Tab-separated table of C-alpha atoms and ligand atoms in Angstrom:
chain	number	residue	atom	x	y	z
X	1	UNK	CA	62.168	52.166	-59.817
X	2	UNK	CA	58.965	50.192	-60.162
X	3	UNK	CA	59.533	46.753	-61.651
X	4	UNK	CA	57.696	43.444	-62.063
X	5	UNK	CA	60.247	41.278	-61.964
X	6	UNK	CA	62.776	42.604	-64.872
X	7	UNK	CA	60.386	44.429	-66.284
X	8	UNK	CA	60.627	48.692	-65.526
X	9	UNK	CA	57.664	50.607	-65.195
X	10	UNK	CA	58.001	54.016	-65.962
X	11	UNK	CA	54.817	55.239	-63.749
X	12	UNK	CA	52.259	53.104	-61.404
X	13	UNK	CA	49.348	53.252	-63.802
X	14	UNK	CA	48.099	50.096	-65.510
X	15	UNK	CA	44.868	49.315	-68.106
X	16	UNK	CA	43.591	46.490	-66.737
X	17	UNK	CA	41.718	43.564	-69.102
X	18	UNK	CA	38.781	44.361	-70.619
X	19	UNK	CA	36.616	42.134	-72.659
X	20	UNK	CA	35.942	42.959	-75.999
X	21	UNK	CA	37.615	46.936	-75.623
X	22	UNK	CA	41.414	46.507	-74.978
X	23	UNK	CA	42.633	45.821	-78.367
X	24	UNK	CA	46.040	47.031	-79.394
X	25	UNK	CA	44.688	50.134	-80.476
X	26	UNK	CA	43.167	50.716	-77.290
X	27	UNK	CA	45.913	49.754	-75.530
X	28	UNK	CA	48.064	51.715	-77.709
X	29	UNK	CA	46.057	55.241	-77.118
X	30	UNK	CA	46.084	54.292	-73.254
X	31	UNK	CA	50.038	54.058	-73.402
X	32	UNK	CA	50.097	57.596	-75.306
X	33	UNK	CA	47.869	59.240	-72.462
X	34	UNK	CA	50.642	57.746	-70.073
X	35	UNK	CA	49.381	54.116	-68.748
X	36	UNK	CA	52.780	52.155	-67.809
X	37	UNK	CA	51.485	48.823	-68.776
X	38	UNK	CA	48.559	47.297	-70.360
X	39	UNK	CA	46.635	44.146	-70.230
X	40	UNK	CA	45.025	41.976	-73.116
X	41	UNK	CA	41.430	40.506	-72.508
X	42	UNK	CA	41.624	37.482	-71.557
X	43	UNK	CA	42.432	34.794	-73.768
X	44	UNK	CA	41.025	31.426	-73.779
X	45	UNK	CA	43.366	28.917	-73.035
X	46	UNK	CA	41.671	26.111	-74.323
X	47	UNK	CA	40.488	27.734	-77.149
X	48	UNK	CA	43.689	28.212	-78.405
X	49	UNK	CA	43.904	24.843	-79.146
X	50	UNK	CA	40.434	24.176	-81.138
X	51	UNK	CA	41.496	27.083	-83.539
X	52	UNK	CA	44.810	27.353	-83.778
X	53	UNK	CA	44.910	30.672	-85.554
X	54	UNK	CA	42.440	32.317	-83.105
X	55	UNK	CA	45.516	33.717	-80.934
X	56	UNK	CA	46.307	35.682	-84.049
X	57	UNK	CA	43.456	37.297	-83.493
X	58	UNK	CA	43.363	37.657	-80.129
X	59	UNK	CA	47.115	38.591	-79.514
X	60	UNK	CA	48.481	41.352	-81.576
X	61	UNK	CA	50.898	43.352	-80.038
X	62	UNK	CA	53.620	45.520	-81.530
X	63	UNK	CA	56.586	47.664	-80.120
X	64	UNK	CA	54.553	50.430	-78.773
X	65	UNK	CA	52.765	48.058	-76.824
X	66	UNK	CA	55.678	47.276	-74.409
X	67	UNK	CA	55.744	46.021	-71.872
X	68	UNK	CA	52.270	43.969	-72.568
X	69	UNK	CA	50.612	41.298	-69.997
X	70	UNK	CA	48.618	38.673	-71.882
X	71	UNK	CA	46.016	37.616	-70.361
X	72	UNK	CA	44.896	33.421	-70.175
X	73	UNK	CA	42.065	32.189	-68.371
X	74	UNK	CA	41.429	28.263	-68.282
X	75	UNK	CA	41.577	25.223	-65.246
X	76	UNK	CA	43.578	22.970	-67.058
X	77	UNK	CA	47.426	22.615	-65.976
X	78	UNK	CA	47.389	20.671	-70.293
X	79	UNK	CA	46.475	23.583	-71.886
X	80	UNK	CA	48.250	26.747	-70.306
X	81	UNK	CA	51.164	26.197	-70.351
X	82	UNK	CA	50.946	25.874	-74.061
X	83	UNK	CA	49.216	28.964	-74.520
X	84	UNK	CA	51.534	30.840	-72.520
X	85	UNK	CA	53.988	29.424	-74.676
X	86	UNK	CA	52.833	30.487	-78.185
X	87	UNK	CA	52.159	33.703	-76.343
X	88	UNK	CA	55.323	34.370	-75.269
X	89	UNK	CA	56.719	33.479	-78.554
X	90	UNK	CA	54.520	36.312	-80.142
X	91	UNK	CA	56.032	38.551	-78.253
X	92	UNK	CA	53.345	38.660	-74.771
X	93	UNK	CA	55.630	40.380	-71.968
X	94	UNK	CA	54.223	38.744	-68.959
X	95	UNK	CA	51.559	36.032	-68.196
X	96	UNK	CA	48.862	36.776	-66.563
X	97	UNK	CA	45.982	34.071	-65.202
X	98	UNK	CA	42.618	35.351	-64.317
X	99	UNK	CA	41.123	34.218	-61.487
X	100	UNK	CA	39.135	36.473	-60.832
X	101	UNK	CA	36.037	37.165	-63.970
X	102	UNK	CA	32.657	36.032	-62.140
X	103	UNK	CA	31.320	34.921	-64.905
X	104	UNK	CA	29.676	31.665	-65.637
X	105	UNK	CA	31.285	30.698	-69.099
X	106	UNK	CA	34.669	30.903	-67.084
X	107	UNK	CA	33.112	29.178	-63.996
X	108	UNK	CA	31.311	26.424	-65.287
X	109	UNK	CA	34.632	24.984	-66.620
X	110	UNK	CA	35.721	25.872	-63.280
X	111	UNK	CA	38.281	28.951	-64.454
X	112	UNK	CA	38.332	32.812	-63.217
X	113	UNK	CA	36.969	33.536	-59.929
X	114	UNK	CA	35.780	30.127	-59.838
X	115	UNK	CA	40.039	29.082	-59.267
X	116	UNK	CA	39.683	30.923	-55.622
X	117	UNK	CA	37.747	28.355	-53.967
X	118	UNK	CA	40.862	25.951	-55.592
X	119	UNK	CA	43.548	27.190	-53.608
X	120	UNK	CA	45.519	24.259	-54.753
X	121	UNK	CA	44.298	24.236	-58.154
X	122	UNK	CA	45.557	28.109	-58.433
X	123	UNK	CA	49.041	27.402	-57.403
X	124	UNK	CA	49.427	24.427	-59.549
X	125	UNK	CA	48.641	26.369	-62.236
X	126	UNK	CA	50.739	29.376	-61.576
X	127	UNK	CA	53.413	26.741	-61.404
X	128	UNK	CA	53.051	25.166	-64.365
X	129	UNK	CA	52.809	28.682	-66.099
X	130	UNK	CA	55.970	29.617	-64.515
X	131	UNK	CA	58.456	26.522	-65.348
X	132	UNK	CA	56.471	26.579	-68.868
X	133	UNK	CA	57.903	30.422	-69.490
X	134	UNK	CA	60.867	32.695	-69.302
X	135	UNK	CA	58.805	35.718	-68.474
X	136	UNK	CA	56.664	36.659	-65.346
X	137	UNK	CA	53.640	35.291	-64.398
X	138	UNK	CA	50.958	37.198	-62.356
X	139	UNK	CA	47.914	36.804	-61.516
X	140	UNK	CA	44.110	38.558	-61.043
X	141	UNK	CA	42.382	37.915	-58.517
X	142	UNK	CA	38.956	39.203	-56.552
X	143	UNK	CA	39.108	39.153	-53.014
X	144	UNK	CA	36.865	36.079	-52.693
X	145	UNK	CA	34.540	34.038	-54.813
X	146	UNK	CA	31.913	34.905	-51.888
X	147	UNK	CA	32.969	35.766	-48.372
X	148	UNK	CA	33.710	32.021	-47.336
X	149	UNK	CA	36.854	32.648	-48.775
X	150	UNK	CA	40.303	33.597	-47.175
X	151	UNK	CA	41.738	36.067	-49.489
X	152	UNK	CA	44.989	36.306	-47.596
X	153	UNK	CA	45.177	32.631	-47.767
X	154	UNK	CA	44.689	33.008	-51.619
X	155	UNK	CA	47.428	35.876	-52.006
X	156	UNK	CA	49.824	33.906	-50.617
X	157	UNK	CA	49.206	30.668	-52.728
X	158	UNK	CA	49.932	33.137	-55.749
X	159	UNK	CA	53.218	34.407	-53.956
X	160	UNK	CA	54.537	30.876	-52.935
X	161	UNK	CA	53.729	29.459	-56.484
X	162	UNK	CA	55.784	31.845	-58.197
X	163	UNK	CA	53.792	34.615	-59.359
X	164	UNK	CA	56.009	37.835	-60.096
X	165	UNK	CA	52.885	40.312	-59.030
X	166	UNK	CA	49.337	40.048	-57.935
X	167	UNK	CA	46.307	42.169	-58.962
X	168	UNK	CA	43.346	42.638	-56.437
X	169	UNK	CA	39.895	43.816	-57.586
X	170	UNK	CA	38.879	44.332	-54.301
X	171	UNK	CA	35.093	42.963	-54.476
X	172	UNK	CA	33.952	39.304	-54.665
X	173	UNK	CA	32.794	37.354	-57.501
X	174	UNK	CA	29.812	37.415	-55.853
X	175	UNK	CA	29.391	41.084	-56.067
X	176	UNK	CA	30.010	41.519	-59.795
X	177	UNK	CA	30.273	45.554	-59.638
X	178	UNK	CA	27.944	46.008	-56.771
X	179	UNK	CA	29.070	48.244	-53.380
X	180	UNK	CA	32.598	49.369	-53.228
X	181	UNK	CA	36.344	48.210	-54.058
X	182	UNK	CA	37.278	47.556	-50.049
X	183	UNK	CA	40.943	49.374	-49.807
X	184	UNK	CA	41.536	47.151	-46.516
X	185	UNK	CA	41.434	43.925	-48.010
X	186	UNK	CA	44.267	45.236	-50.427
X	187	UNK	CA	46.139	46.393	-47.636
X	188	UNK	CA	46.259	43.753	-45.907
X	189	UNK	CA	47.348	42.087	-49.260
X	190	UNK	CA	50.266	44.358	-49.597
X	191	UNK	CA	51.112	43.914	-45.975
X	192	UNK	CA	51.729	40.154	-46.168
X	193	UNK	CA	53.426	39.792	-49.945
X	194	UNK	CA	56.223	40.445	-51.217
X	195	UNK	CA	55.699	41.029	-54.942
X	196	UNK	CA	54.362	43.731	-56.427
X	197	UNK	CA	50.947	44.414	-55.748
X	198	UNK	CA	48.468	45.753	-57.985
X	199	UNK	CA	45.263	47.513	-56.456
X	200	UNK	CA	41.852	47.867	-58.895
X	201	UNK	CA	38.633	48.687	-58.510
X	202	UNK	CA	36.266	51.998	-58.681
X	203	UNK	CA	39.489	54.104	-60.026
X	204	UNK	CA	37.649	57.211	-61.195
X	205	UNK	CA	39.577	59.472	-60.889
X	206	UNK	CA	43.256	61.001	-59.731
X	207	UNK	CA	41.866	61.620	-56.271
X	208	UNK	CA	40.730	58.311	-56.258
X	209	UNK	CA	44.166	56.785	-57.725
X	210	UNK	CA	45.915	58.851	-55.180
X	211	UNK	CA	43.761	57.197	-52.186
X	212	UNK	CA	44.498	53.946	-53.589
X	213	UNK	CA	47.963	54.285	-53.458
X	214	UNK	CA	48.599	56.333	-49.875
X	215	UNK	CA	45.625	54.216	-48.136
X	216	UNK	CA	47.126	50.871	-49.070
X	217	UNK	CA	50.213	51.043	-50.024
X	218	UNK	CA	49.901	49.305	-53.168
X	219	UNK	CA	52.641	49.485	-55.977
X	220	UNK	CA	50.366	50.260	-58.516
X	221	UNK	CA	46.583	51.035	-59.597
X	222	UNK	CA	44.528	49.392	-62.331
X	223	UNK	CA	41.949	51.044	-63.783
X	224	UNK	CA	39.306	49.559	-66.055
X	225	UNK	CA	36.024	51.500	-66.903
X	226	UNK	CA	37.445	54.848	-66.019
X	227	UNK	CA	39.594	54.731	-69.284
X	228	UNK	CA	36.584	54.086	-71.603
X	229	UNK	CA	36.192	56.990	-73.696
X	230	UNK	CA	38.411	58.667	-71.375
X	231	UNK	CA	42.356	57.922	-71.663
X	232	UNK	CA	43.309	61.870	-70.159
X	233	UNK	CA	42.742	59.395	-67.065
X	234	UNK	CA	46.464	58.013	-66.937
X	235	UNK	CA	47.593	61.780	-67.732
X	236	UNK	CA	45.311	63.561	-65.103
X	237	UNK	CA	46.568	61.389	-62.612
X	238	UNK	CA	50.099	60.887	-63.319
X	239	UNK	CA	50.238	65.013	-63.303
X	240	UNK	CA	48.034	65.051	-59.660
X	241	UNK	CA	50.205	62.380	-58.169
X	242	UNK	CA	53.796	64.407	-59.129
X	243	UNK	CA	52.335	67.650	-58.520
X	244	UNK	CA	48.747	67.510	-57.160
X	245	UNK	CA	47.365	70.038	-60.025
X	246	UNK	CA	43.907	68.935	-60.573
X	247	UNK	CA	43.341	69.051	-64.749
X	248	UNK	CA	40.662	70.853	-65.778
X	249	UNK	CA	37.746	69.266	-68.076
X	250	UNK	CA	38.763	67.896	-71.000
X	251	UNK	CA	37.442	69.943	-73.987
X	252	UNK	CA	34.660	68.769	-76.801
X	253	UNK	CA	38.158	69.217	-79.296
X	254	UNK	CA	40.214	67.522	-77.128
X	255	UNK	CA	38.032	64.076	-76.830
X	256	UNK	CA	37.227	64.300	-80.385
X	257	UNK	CA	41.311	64.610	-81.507
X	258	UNK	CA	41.199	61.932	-78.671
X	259	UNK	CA	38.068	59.489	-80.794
X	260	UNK	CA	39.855	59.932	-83.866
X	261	UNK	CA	43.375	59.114	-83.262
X	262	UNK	CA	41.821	56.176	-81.792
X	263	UNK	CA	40.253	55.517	-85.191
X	264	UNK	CA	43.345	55.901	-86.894
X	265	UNK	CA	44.958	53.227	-84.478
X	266	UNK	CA	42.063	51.011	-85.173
X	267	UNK	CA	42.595	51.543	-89.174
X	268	UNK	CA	46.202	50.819	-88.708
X	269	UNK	CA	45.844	48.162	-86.894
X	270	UNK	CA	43.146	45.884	-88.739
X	271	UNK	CA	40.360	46.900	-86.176
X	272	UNK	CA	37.817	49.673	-88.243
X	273	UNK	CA	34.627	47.770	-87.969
X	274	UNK	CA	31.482	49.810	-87.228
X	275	UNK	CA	30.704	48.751	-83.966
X	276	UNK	CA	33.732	49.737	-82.486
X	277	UNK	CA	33.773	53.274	-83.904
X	278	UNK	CA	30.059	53.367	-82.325
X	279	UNK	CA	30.977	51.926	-79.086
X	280	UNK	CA	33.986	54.455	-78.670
X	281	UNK	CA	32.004	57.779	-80.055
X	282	UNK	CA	29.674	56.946	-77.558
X	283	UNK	CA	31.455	56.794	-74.501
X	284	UNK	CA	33.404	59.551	-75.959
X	285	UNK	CA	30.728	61.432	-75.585
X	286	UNK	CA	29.571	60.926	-72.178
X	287	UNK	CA	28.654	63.534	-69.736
X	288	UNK	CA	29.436	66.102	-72.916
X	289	UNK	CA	26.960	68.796	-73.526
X	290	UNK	CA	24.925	67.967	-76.563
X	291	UNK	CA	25.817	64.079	-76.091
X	292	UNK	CA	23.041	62.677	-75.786
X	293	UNK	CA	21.472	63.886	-79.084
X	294	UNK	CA	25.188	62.925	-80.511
X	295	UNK	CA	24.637	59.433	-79.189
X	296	UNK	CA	21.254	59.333	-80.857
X	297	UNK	CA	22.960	59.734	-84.153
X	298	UNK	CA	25.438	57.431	-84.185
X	299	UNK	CA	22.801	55.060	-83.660
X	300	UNK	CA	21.206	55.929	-87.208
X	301	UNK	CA	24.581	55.824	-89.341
X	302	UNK	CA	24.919	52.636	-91.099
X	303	UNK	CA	28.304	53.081	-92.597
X	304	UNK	CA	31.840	53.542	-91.298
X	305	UNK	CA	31.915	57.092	-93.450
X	306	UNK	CA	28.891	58.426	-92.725
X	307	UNK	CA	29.451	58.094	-88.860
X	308	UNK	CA	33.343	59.352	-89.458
X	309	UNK	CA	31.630	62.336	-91.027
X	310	UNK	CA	29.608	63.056	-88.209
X	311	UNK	CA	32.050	62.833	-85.562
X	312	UNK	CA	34.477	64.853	-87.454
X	313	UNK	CA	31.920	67.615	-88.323
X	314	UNK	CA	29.714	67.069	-85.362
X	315	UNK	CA	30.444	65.793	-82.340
X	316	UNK	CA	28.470	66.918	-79.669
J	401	LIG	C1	33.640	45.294	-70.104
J	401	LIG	C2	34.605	44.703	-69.114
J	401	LIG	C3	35.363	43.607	-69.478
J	401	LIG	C4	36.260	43.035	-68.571
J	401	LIG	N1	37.041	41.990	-68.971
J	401	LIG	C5	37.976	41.499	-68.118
J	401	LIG	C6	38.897	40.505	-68.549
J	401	LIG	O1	38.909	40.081	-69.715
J	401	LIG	N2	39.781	40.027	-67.639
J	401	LIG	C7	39.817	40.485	-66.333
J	401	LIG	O2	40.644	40.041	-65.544
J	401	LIG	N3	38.962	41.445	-65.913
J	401	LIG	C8	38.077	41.963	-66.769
J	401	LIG	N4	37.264	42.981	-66.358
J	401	LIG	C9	37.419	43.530	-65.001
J	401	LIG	C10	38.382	44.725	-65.013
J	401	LIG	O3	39.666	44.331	-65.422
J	401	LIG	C11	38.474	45.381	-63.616
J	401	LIG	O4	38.963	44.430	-62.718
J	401	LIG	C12	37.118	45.874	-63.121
J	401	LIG	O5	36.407	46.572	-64.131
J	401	LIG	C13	37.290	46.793	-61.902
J	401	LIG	O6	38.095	47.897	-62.223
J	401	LIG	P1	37.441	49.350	-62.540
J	401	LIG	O7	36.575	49.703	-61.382
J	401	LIG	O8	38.626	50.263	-62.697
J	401	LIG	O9	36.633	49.200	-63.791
J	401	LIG	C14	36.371	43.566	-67.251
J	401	LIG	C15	35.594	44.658	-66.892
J	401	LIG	C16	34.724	45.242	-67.803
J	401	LIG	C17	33.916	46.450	-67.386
C-alpha cells in the first residue's frame, strides 16, 4: 500500500502545483480521471498574514478533494508555521514547502528554489512546519538552484528535518523548462532516502510514467503540464501501468464531455470567470482537428454564454 505517512494512496499518480490552474475544480476533475493526490498552487506564506481572508481564496478544498497537499512557499521560520496552521485547520491534508519555483518573486525574498542554496535554512523550516502541525510535511524541490549545488546533500536535509516525502523536478532552477527531467538524479534520490519519493518532470505520457517509475524506482510520478486540457492522463496511465493497454485517442466528444464537466465544477465551485473557461477550451483543444480555427473563436466571445454556446455546439 502506498502511503505518505498515514495517509493511503490508492494509485502512484499525483497533480503536481500549478500556478493559477489547480483550483479545486481542477483538482477535482484530475481526481475523477484517477490522480491519487493533488497539490494546491502555492500559497504565499506571508501573504497570508497582510490579508487575512486571502487563504479563503486560495484554499478551498472539500471532501472529494482528499487527500489534498497545500502548498506554502515563504523564508521565514515567523510566518509558516502559522500558515500551515490555519491551513491545516481548513482542512489541508499535508504541508507542502516549495523549494523549488525559479522564479524571482519567490527568490528575491529568498523562498522556492532560492531555499536550496540554504541547506540550513530548508531544514529549519521543515522543522518548524513539522512541530507547528499534526499532519505531514513534504517538500518540492529541483535538483539544484544551478549545478553548484549537491542535491543529495539537499534530499537528505529534507529527510533528517522531518519531511514525510520529497518531490524532485529533476532540472535546476537554472534551467526553468529547458533540456530534460534527468531520471538519475532521482534515482540516486530514491537510493539514499527513506521517505517516499516523488519523481516529476516531462511526464507526457503512460510510457513516460512507466519509465519514471521502473528507471528510478520512485514511489510515485507528478505530472504537471501533461494534465492541462488533458486529465485521460491519470486514466491512460493507471490502465498501461496494470495492464500495459495503450488507450487510444481521446475523441472530439470525449474532451468536450471532459471541458464541460470541468465547467460545471468551476460553476459549483465559485470559479466561472471567462478567462478560465478560455484558458481550458483552449488547451482542450490542442492537437484536435479543426482546433486551431476553434481557438480563434474563443478568442472573439466576450461573454461566458456565448463561448459556452460555442463549445457545446462547436467544438472543433
Ligand atoms: C503554469 C505552471 C505553474 C506552476 N506552479 C507551480 C507551483 O505553484 N508550485 C510548484 O511547486 N511548482 C509549480 N510548477 C511546476 C510544476 O509543479 C512541475 O514541477 C513542472 O511543471 C514539471 O512537471 P511537468 O513536466 O509534468 O509539467 C508550475 C508549472 C507550471 C507549468
Amino acid at each position: 500500500m502506498l502511503k505518505i505517512d498515514n495517509i493511503r494512496l490508492k494509485n502512484p499518480l499525483v497533480l503536481a502545483p500549478m500556478a493559477g490552474i489547480t483550483n479545486l475544480p481542477f483538482r477535482i476533475l484530475a481526481r475523477r480521471y484517477g490522480a491519487s493526490l493533488a497539490f494546491t498552487e502555492m500559497i504565499d506564506a506571508d501573504g497570508m498574514f497582510y490579508d487575512i481572508h486571502r487563504h479563503k481564496k486560495e484554499f478551498r478544498t472539500n471532501e472529494e478533494d482528499n487527500p489534498i497537499a497545500a502548498q506554502l512557499f515563504g523564508a521565514r521560520a515567523g510566518t509558516l508555521p502559522k500558515a500551515a496552521k490555519i491551513l491545516e485547520k481548513n482542512g489541508a491534508g499535508m504541508i507542502d514547502l516549495n523549494a523549488g519555483c525559479p522564479s524571482f518573486k519567490l527568490s528575491r525574498k529568498n523562498a522556492g528554489a532560492k531555499l536550496l542554496t540554504q541547506p540550513r535554512l530548508l531544514g529549519e523550516l521543515i522543522e518548524t512546519l513539522v512541530s507547528a502541525v499534526n499532519i505531514p510535511v513534504t517538500a518540492k524541490i529541483r535538483s539544484g538552484w544551478d549545478d553548484s549545488v549537491n542535491v543529495l546533500e539537499i534530499a537528505h536535509v529534507v529527510e533528517d528535518a522531518g519531511a514525510s516525502a520529497v518531490t524532485i523536478h529533476a532540472r535546476t532552477a537554472k534551467m526553468r523548462y529547458s533540456g530534460n527531467a534527468d531520471l538519475s538524479i532521482i534515482k540516486s534520490i530514491k537510493h539514499e532516502l527513506k521517505i517516499p519519493v516523488i519523481g516529476n518532470g516531462d511526464i507526457n505520457s503512460p510510457e513516460r510514467a512507466k519509465e519514471m517509475l521502473d528507471k528510478t524506482g520512485c514511489d510515485l510520478v507528478m505530472i504537471g503540464r501533461a494534465a492541462l486540457g488533458n486529465p485521460f492522463i491519470f486514466k491512460d496511465t493507471l490502465e498501461f501501468l496494470e495492464s500495459g493497454t495503450v488507450a487510444p485517442a481521446h475523441t472530439k466528444e470525449e474532451k468536450q464531455k471532459a471541458l464541460l464537466e470541468l465547467w460545471e465544477l468551476c460553476k459549483e465551485m465559485g470559479a466561472a470567470q471567462l478567462s478560465e473557461l478560455r484558458m481550458h477550451a483552449c488547451w482542450f483543444s490542442k492537437g484536435q482537428r479543426g482546433g486551431r480555427r476553434f481557438r480563434e473563436e474563443v478568442s472573439t466571445k466576450k461573454t461566458i454564454s456565448e463561448l459556452e454556446e460555442l463549445i457545446k455546439t462547436n467544438f472543433c
